[in-house]
């Protein structure tokens, strides 16, 4: 079954997913595993709370729950429908100092994630079936079958209907954490990234598939970016993945990221040169008449058009189109030469915690061309000799400085990514990884 994320949201004709993810059945099992102790803690707090004081002094003593143990907690995938939560809880109940009995609370609930009017994802309980049964002791097993109490004070204290209403509390994915998926994350001090769900998730044998569109804000304002001309489709794994989560990012995602950085001015940099006006005048005689004192030579690079990222097999390439204004480092920048610089650089991608670390691994090509003729024609070979070493060294350093904190990936609060394996294919980057609950569960 090929999963086309671009078909998930037909209502949003002007929006197109540029990234997405699959939470696999293995990931669901992990969520159930880490939610089990959390559910036990929540149920103990709710069920073992002291009963309210009975206003009638003649009323018989109420039963009290003295132990709560979650024996089973599972999340399973229901293709084309949602998830099924199965919980079995062993209860120890005392109604008198010397009388203790065991009961079992079973909860079977169907869950799914839908989009609310605010266009955030929300966990919804569509069906919940709680049952409460008394567990027989060894002596009783030959006498009768387990019985379900009805109308007892135990039923009233447990309040199974309330448990169903608050079923999301038993998971480590309550709605406030689920909505954090769409929170804006900082990239630079004045640039943010946000992942907006385009539709409710789809459920298949592969897992829960979520389509996302990335938006970028510069100084608090969403910047317009062109919609990807290529429909983005989630690649189909060759076999059932053992990873908890599979993230996929299109070529358009990375181009949009660098375009947002360009819009925010993060790619406009000053490149420090080892040259001075005196050493430059030794090669370009016209410089000697322009400056009476020896000043450092500085390159101020600005983008002249949007960057472009190309994904090839096992390789990601960023193409930068800069104009370097070459001048002096005096208090008032004096430009005396303008050079167009086209840089093709290979990117290295890695993941730390919930951030994608993007850095320039190597410069593959640099093309210099004279943009102005203020000082007459200059040979291309001379330009390369004088400025190419500085550009080759400083451009990667400046980009890496901008991105050194990494770009936050879509994630749920309190979880991080481990065992990451990044694969670069044509048109998309595939990131299989595992979830890991952080120490503080909240």
Short mmCIF file of C-alpha atoms in Angstrom, two decimals:
data_model
loop_
_atom_site.label_atom_id
_atom_site.label_comp_id
_atom_site.label_asym_id
_atom_site.label_seq_id
_atom_site.Cartn_x
_atom_site.Cartn_y
_atom_site.Cartn_z
CA UNK A 1 0.00 0.00 0.00
CA UNK A 2 1.59 3.20 -1.14
CA UNK A 3 0.87 6.05 1.24
CA UNK A 4 0.47 9.39 -0.47
CA UNK A 5 0.51 12.14 2.10
CA UNK A 6 -0.45 14.65 -0.53
CA UNK A 7 -3.90 13.09 -0.70
CA UNK A 8 -4.61 13.38 3.01
CA UNK A 9 -6.04 16.88 2.98
CA UNK A 10 -8.10 17.61 -0.14
CA UNK A 11 -9.81 20.53 1.60
CA UNK A 12 -6.55 22.49 1.76
CA UNK A 13 -6.06 23.08 -1.94
CA UNK A 14 -3.39 25.75 -1.42
CA UNK A 15 -1.45 23.74 1.15
CA UNK A 16 0.78 20.79 0.58
CA UNK A 17 2.61 18.54 3.02
CA UNK A 18 6.39 18.80 2.93
CA UNK A 19 7.07 16.39 5.77
CA UNK A 20 5.35 13.68 7.71
CA UNK A 21 5.77 10.72 9.97
CA UNK A 22 4.63 7.19 10.71
CA UNK A 23 4.24 6.03 14.29
CA UNK A 24 4.72 2.30 13.82
CA UNK A 25 3.09 -0.57 15.76
CA UNK A 26 6.44 -0.90 17.52
CA UNK A 27 6.13 2.73 18.57
CA UNK A 28 2.63 2.14 19.90
CA UNK A 29 3.90 -0.76 21.97
CA UNK A 30 6.61 1.48 23.41
CA UNK A 31 4.06 4.17 24.30
CA UNK A 32 2.01 1.53 26.10
CA UNK A 33 5.10 0.26 27.92
CA UNK A 34 6.08 3.68 29.29
CA UNK A 35 2.45 4.64 29.98
CA UNK A 36 1.80 1.61 32.20
CA UNK A 37 3.54 2.90 35.36
CA UNK A 38 2.11 6.35 34.68
CA UNK A 39 -1.42 4.91 34.43
CA UNK A 40 -0.90 2.99 37.67
CA UNK A 41 0.19 6.20 39.43
CA UNK A 42 -2.87 8.10 38.12
CA UNK A 43 -5.29 5.31 39.07
CA UNK A 44 -3.78 5.00 42.54
CA UNK A 45 -4.20 8.71 43.09
CA UNK A 46 -7.80 8.69 41.87
CA UNK A 47 -9.01 5.38 43.31
CA UNK A 48 -7.22 5.30 46.64
CA UNK A 49 -8.28 8.79 47.66
CA UNK A 50 -9.98 8.71 51.09
CA UNK A 51 -13.78 8.49 50.73
CA UNK A 52 -15.78 11.57 51.55
CA UNK A 53 -17.09 11.69 55.11
CA UNK A 54 -20.55 10.18 55.29
CA UNK A 55 -22.94 12.64 56.99
CA UNK A 56 -24.89 9.78 58.58
CA UNK A 57 -23.13 8.28 61.62
CA UNK A 58 -25.31 5.18 61.40
CA UNK A 59 -24.20 4.31 57.87
CA UNK A 60 -22.16 1.11 57.60
CA UNK A 61 -18.44 1.43 56.86
CA UNK A 62 -17.68 1.97 53.18
CA UNK A 63 -15.35 -0.27 51.25
CA UNK A 64 -11.90 1.18 50.70
CA UNK A 65 -9.42 0.46 47.91
CA UNK A 66 -6.07 -0.31 49.51
CA UNK A 67 -4.06 -1.43 46.47
CA UNK A 68 -4.06 -0.69 42.73
CA UNK A 69 -1.87 -2.62 40.32
CA UNK A 70 -2.03 -2.30 36.52
CA UNK A 71 -1.54 -5.83 35.26
CA UNK A 72 -2.03 -5.15 31.53
CA UNK A 73 -1.75 -2.00 29.44
CA UNK A 74 -1.70 -2.33 25.66
CA UNK A 75 -2.21 -0.13 22.62
CA UNK A 76 -2.98 -1.83 19.33
CA UNK A 77 -3.56 -0.46 15.86
CA UNK A 78 -6.92 -0.80 14.14
CA UNK A 79 -6.32 -0.08 10.41
CA UNK A 80 -8.65 2.56 8.94
CA UNK A 81 -10.12 3.25 12.40
CA UNK A 82 -7.74 4.17 15.19
CA UNK A 83 -6.22 2.57 18.26
CA UNK A 84 -7.55 0.21 20.93
CA UNK A 85 -6.52 0.63 24.55
CA UNK A 86 -6.81 -2.40 26.81
CA UNK A 87 -6.22 -1.99 30.55
CA UNK A 88 -6.61 -4.58 33.30
CA UNK A 89 -6.23 -3.39 36.89
CA UNK A 90 -6.09 -5.55 40.03
CA UNK A 91 -7.72 -3.90 43.03
CA UNK A 92 -7.40 -4.81 46.68
CA UNK A 93 -10.52 -3.77 48.58
CA UNK A 94 -11.29 -3.89 52.28
CA UNK A 95 -14.75 -3.37 53.80
CA UNK A 96 -13.73 -4.21 57.38
CA UNK A 97 -10.42 -4.51 59.19
CA UNK A 98 -10.31 -8.27 58.65
CA UNK A 99 -12.03 -8.58 55.28
CA UNK A 100 -10.09 -8.07 52.05
CA UNK A 101 -11.11 -9.13 48.57
CA UNK A 102 -9.63 -8.75 45.11
CA UNK A 103 -11.44 -7.25 42.16
CA UNK A 104 -10.43 -6.67 38.57
CA UNK A 105 -11.21 -3.48 36.66
CA UNK A 106 -11.03 -3.96 32.89
CA UNK A 107 -11.17 -1.03 30.48
CA UNK A 108 -11.47 -1.43 26.74
CA UNK A 109 -11.43 1.90 24.87
CA UNK A 110 -11.20 2.90 21.22
CA UNK A 111 -9.10 6.00 20.58
CA UNK A 112 -8.37 8.09 17.56
CA UNK A 113 -6.74 11.43 16.79
CA UNK A 114 -8.74 14.09 15.01
CA UNK A 115 -8.33 17.74 14.09
CA UNK A 116 -10.19 20.22 16.27
CA UNK A 117 -11.58 23.57 15.03
CA UNK A 118 -8.24 25.20 15.92
CA UNK A 119 -6.58 22.75 13.48
CA UNK A 120 -4.63 21.04 16.22
CA UNK A 121 -4.56 17.30 16.70
CA UNK A 122 -6.64 16.02 19.60
CA UNK A 123 -6.95 12.58 21.20
CA UNK A 124 -10.58 11.43 21.33
CA UNK A 125 -12.20 8.44 23.04
CA UNK A 126 -14.84 7.05 20.69
CA UNK A 127 -15.89 4.05 22.77
CA UNK A 128 -15.14 2.84 26.29
CA UNK A 129 -16.32 -0.35 27.97
CA UNK A 130 -15.37 -0.72 31.64
CA UNK A 131 -16.16 -3.85 33.64
CA UNK A 132 -15.62 -4.63 37.31
CA UNK A 133 -15.44 -8.23 38.48
CA UNK A 134 -14.70 -9.88 41.78
CA UNK A 135 -11.77 -12.29 41.66
CA UNK A 136 -12.37 -15.52 43.56
CA UNK A 137 -10.04 -16.85 46.19
CA UNK A 138 -8.73 -20.43 45.88
CA UNK A 139 -11.43 -21.70 48.27
CA UNK A 140 -14.20 -20.07 46.25
CA UNK A 141 -13.14 -21.30 42.81
CA UNK A 142 -15.06 -24.59 43.12
CA UNK A 143 -18.27 -22.90 44.24
CA UNK A 144 -19.14 -20.23 41.69
CA UNK A 145 -17.93 -18.22 38.73
CA UNK A 146 -16.61 -14.67 39.07
CA UNK A 147 -19.40 -12.26 39.65
CA UNK A 148 -19.84 -8.67 38.67
CA UNK A 149 -20.99 -6.49 41.58
CA UNK A 150 -23.82 -4.08 40.87
CA UNK A 151 -24.79 -0.95 42.66
CA UNK A 152 -22.28 -1.45 45.47
CA UNK A 153 -20.33 1.31 47.17
CA UNK A 154 -17.27 -0.02 45.36
CA UNK A 155 -18.89 0.88 42.03
CA UNK A 156 -19.63 4.35 43.31
CA UNK A 157 -16.11 4.87 44.59
CA UNK A 158 -14.47 3.65 41.40
CA UNK A 159 -16.80 5.65 39.15
CA UNK A 160 -15.89 3.84 35.96
CA UNK A 161 -17.78 6.38 33.87
CA UNK A 162 -15.45 9.14 35.09
CA UNK A 163 -12.43 6.98 34.23
CA UNK A 164 -13.71 6.70 30.66
CA UNK A 165 -14.19 10.44 30.42
CA UNK A 166 -10.59 10.99 31.53
CA UNK A 167 -9.02 8.06 29.72
CA UNK A 168 -6.35 10.30 28.14
CA UNK A 169 -4.91 10.92 31.61
CA UNK A 170 -3.78 7.31 31.65
CA UNK A 171 -1.62 7.85 28.55
CA UNK A 172 1.57 9.84 28.37
CA UNK A 173 -0.01 11.66 25.40
CA UNK A 174 -2.64 13.96 26.90
CA UNK A 175 -3.98 16.57 24.52
CA UNK A 176 -1.86 19.40 25.85
CA UNK A 177 1.25 17.42 24.92
CA UNK A 178 -0.21 16.35 21.59
CA UNK A 179 -0.88 19.98 20.75
CA UNK A 180 2.76 20.79 21.45
CA UNK A 181 3.45 19.12 18.10
CA UNK A 182 2.20 22.31 16.43
CA UNK A 183 4.06 24.74 18.71
CA UNK A 184 6.51 27.17 17.11
CA UNK A 185 10.17 26.26 17.69
CA UNK A 186 13.09 28.71 17.47
CA UNK A 187 15.77 28.35 14.81
CA UNK A 188 17.51 31.68 15.28
CA UNK A 189 16.58 34.58 17.59
CA UNK A 190 14.15 36.00 15.02
CA UNK A 191 13.23 32.89 12.98
CA UNK A 192 10.85 30.11 14.02
CA UNK A 193 9.59 26.87 12.51
CA UNK A 194 6.13 25.39 13.00
CA UNK A 195 4.69 22.07 11.85
CA UNK A 196 0.99 22.28 11.05
CA UNK A 197 -1.08 19.10 10.65
CA UNK A 198 -3.01 19.12 7.38
CA UNK A 199 -5.56 16.48 8.32
CA UNK A 200 -6.41 13.89 10.92
CA UNK A 201 -3.94 10.99 10.88
CA UNK A 202 -4.52 7.91 8.76
CA UNK A 203 -4.34 4.40 10.22
CA UNK A 204 -2.90 1.50 8.27
CA UNK A 205 -0.96 -1.67 8.97
CA UNK A 206 2.21 0.41 8.71
CA UNK A 207 1.12 2.60 11.59
CA UNK A 208 -0.34 6.04 12.23
CA UNK A 209 0.50 8.38 9.36
CA UNK A 210 0.59 12.14 9.96
CA UNK A 211 1.03 14.74 7.22
CA UNK A 212 2.52 18.11 8.12
CA UNK A 213 3.15 21.40 6.41
CA UNK A 214 6.03 23.52 7.61
CA UNK A 215 5.62 27.25 8.09
CA UNK A 216 8.33 29.71 9.02
CA UNK A 217 8.02 32.96 10.92
CA UNK A 218 10.46 35.83 10.76
CA UNK A 219 10.10 38.41 13.53
CA UNK A 220 6.70 36.92 14.35
CA UNK A 221 5.31 37.12 10.81
CA UNK A 222 4.68 34.05 8.67
CA UNK A 223 6.70 34.39 5.48
CA UNK A 224 5.17 33.25 2.18
CA UNK A 225 6.93 30.34 0.56
CA UNK A 226 6.06 28.66 -2.73
CA UNK A 227 4.11 25.42 -2.50
CA UNK A 228 6.19 22.41 -3.47
CA UNK A 229 5.76 21.69 -7.19
CA UNK A 230 6.28 17.97 -6.50
CA UNK A 231 3.61 16.10 -4.51
CA UNK A 232 5.26 14.65 -1.43
CA UNK A 233 4.64 10.97 -0.78
CA UNK A 234 5.73 9.04 2.27
CA UNK A 235 8.10 6.34 1.07
CA UNK A 236 6.92 2.79 1.61
CA UNK A 237 9.29 0.78 3.84
CA UNK A 238 10.64 -2.32 2.13
CA UNK A 239 9.77 -4.32 5.21
CA UNK A 240 8.09 -3.86 8.54
CA UNK A 241 10.19 -1.35 10.44
CA UNK A 242 11.49 -2.11 13.91
CA UNK A 243 11.80 1.62 14.58
CA UNK A 244 9.21 3.36 16.70
CA UNK A 245 8.91 6.31 14.35
CA UNK A 246 9.73 7.10 10.72
CA UNK A 247 10.05 10.78 9.83
CA UNK A 248 10.31 11.97 6.25
CA UNK A 249 11.25 15.43 4.96
CA UNK A 250 10.99 16.51 1.36
CA UNK A 251 13.51 18.43 -0.69
CA UNK A 252 11.10 21.35 -0.53
CA UNK A 253 11.33 21.37 3.29
CA UNK A 254 15.07 22.04 3.24
CA UNK A 255 14.82 24.66 0.51
CA UNK A 256 12.11 26.41 2.54
CA UNK A 257 14.32 26.29 5.64
CA UNK A 258 17.22 28.01 3.91
CA UNK A 259 14.83 30.49 2.28
CA UNK A 260 13.51 31.39 5.74
CA UNK A 261 17.06 31.87 6.99
CA UNK A 262 17.72 34.11 4.00
CA UNK A 263 14.57 36.12 4.72
CA UNK A 264 15.62 36.55 8.34
CA UNK A 265 19.05 37.82 7.29
CA UNK A 266 20.85 34.92 8.97
CA UNK A 267 22.80 34.16 5.78
CA UNK A 268 24.03 37.72 5.39
CA UNK A 269 27.46 37.57 6.98
CA UNK A 270 30.78 39.33 7.28
CA UNK A 271 33.76 37.28 6.12
CA UNK A 272 37.05 38.23 7.70
CA UNK A 273 39.95 38.34 5.24
CA UNK A 274 43.66 38.13 5.88
CA UNK A 275 44.21 40.89 3.32
CA UNK A 276 44.75 44.58 3.95
CA UNK A 277 44.49 47.47 1.53
CA UNK A 278 48.28 47.60 1.35
CA UNK A 279 48.71 43.92 0.47
CA UNK A 280 45.81 44.19 -1.96
CA UNK A 281 47.46 47.22 -3.64
CA UNK A 282 50.51 45.09 -4.36
CA UNK A 283 48.29 43.02 -6.71
CA UNK A 284 45.81 45.72 -7.77
CA UNK A 285 47.66 48.98 -8.17
CA UNK A 286 44.47 51.07 -8.22
CA UNK A 287 43.97 50.29 -4.52
CA UNK A 288 46.99 52.37 -3.54
CA UNK A 289 45.34 55.62 -4.63
CA UNK A 290 42.05 54.84 -2.88
CA UNK A 291 43.32 54.50 0.69
CA UNK A 292 45.90 56.63 2.44
CA UNK A 293 46.28 54.22 5.36
CA UNK A 294 46.51 50.46 5.63
CA UNK A 295 43.07 49.03 6.51
CA UNK A 296 41.79 45.45 6.87
CA UNK A 297 39.82 44.07 3.96
CA UNK A 298 36.32 42.74 4.81
CA UNK A 299 33.78 40.85 2.71
CA UNK A 300 30.13 41.47 3.48
CA UNK A 301 28.10 38.72 1.81
CA UNK A 302 24.38 39.05 1.15
CA UNK A 303 22.08 36.63 -0.66
CA UNK A 304 21.04 37.84 -4.07
CA UNK A 305 18.45 35.08 -4.64
CA UNK A 306 16.86 32.26 -2.69
CA UNK A 307 19.03 29.27 -1.77
CA UNK A 308 18.14 25.89 -3.19
CA UNK A 309 18.59 22.42 -1.74
CA UNK A 310 18.94 19.36 -3.96
CA UNK A 311 18.60 15.86 -2.56
CA UNK A 312 20.50 13.15 -4.38
CA UNK A 313 21.02 9.53 -3.45
CA UNK A 314 22.97 9.59 -0.15
CA UNK A 315 23.76 13.28 -0.57
CA UNK A 316 22.19 16.65 0.24
CA UNK A 317 23.45 19.74 -1.58
CA UNK A 318 22.74 23.40 -0.82
CA UNK A 319 23.24 26.00 -3.52
CA UNK A 320 23.85 29.54 -2.24
CA UNK A 321 23.83 32.63 -4.42
CA UNK A 322 25.66 35.46 -2.72
CA UNK A 323 27.02 38.86 -3.61
CA UNK A 324 30.17 39.72 -1.70
CA UNK A 325 30.77 43.42 -1.20
CA UNK A 326 34.51 43.76 -0.72
CA UNK A 327 35.61 46.78 1.26
CA UNK A 328 37.53 48.10 4.25
CA UNK A 329 36.88 47.50 7.91
CA UNK A 330 36.73 51.18 8.80
CA UNK A 331 33.96 52.52 11.02
CA UNK A 332 31.93 53.23 7.89
CA UNK A 333 32.09 50.27 5.53
CA UNK A 334 33.56 51.33 2.19
CA UNK A 335 32.84 48.96 -0.67
CA UNK A 336 35.25 49.08 -3.59
CA UNK A 337 34.47 45.78 -5.34
CA UNK A 338 31.39 43.61 -5.82
CA UNK A 339 31.73 39.91 -6.65
CA UNK A 340 29.03 37.32 -7.29
CA UNK A 341 29.69 34.08 -5.44
CA UNK A 342 27.83 30.84 -6.27
CA UNK A 343 28.54 28.18 -3.66
CA UNK A 344 27.61 24.51 -3.90
CA UNK A 345 28.09 22.78 -0.55
CA UNK A 346 27.40 19.29 0.73
CA UNK A 347 25.29 19.12 3.87
CA UNK A 348 25.69 16.70 6.75
CA UNK A 349 22.50 15.70 8.59
CA UNK A 350 22.27 14.21 12.06
CA UNK A 351 19.78 14.16 14.93
CA UNK A 352 20.42 15.04 18.58
CA UNK A 353 17.53 14.73 21.04
CA UNK A 354 14.66 16.22 18.99
CA UNK A 355 16.77 18.48 16.79
CA UNK A 356 18.14 17.99 13.31
CA UNK A 357 21.72 19.20 13.14
CA UNK A 358 22.54 20.56 9.68
CA UNK A 359 26.10 21.51 8.85
CA UNK A 360 28.25 22.09 5.80
CA UNK A 361 30.39 19.00 5.34
CA UNK A 362 32.35 20.21 2.33
CA UNK A 363 32.42 22.88 -0.37
CA UNK A 364 31.94 21.11 -3.69
CA UNK A 365 32.17 24.11 -5.99
CA UNK A 366 32.58 27.89 -5.90
CA UNK A 367 32.14 30.18 -8.87
CA UNK A 368 33.26 33.82 -8.69
CA UNK A 369 32.33 36.49 -11.20
CA UNK A 370 32.82 40.23 -11.23
CA UNK A 371 29.55 42.00 -10.48
CA UNK A 372 30.76 45.59 -10.96
CA UNK A 373 33.63 47.20 -12.83
CA UNK A 374 34.49 50.03 -10.44
CA UNK A 375 38.20 49.35 -10.78
CA UNK A 376 38.26 47.99 -14.29
CA UNK A 377 38.45 44.42 -15.46
CA UNK A 378 40.04 41.89 -13.09
CA UNK A 379 41.07 38.48 -14.16
CA UNK A 380 39.02 35.61 -12.73
CA UNK A 381 42.21 33.86 -11.70
CA UNK A 382 43.25 36.85 -9.58
CA UNK A 383 39.85 37.02 -7.93
CA UNK A 384 40.06 33.36 -7.01
CA UNK A 385 43.57 33.69 -5.69
CA UNK A 386 42.73 36.64 -3.47
CA UNK A 387 39.28 35.80 -2.14
CA UNK A 388 38.56 32.13 -2.71
CA UNK A 389 40.42 30.91 0.41
CA UNK A 390 38.46 33.27 2.64
CA UNK A 391 35.13 32.37 1.08
CA UNK A 392 35.89 28.65 1.17
CA UNK A 393 36.73 28.87 4.87
CA UNK A 394 34.21 31.39 6.15
CA UNK A 395 30.99 30.46 4.32
CA UNK A 396 30.76 26.99 5.93
CA UNK A 397 31.80 28.42 9.29
CA UNK A 398 29.09 31.07 9.19
CA UNK A 399 26.34 28.64 8.12
CA UNK A 400 27.39 26.17 10.80
CA UNK A 401 27.33 28.95 13.38
CA UNK A 402 23.75 29.80 12.39
CA UNK A 403 22.57 26.19 12.56
CA UNK A 404 24.73 24.91 15.40
CA UNK A 405 21.73 24.64 17.77
CA UNK A 406 19.87 22.50 15.25
CA UNK A 407 16.34 22.68 13.86
CA UNK A 408 13.65 21.21 16.07
CA UNK A 409 11.85 18.24 14.56
CA UNK A 410 8.14 17.65 15.19
CA UNK A 411 7.95 15.91 18.56
CA UNK A 412 5.83 15.29 21.60
CA UNK A 413 6.94 16.85 24.88
CA UNK A 414 8.97 14.60 27.21
CA UNK A 415 10.10 12.26 24.44
CA UNK A 416 13.43 12.31 22.60
CA UNK A 417 14.75 10.44 19.56
CA UNK A 418 17.39 7.69 19.74
CA UNK A 419 18.89 5.03 17.46
CA UNK A 420 18.58 7.41 14.52
CA UNK A 421 19.40 6.19 11.03
CA UNK A 422 19.25 8.89 8.35
CA UNK A 423 18.86 7.85 4.73
CA UNK A 424 18.91 10.41 1.92
CA UNK A 425 16.93 9.48 -1.18
CA UNK A 426 16.03 11.57 -4.16
CA UNK A 427 13.39 14.13 -3.13
CA UNK A 428 13.24 13.19 0.56
CA UNK A 429 15.20 12.45 3.74
CA UNK A 430 14.04 9.42 5.71
CA UNK A 431 14.70 9.29 9.48
CA UNK A 432 13.80 6.03 11.25
CA UNK A 433 14.29 6.42 14.99
CA UNK A 434 13.14 5.20 18.37
CA UNK A 435 11.30 7.13 21.05
CA UNK A 436 12.73 7.45 24.53
CA UNK A 437 10.87 8.87 27.47
CA UNK A 438 12.91 11.43 29.32
CA UNK A 439 13.48 11.06 33.05
CA UNK A 440 10.80 13.55 34.04
CA UNK A 441 7.41 12.33 32.80
CA UNK A 442 5.38 15.24 34.13
#
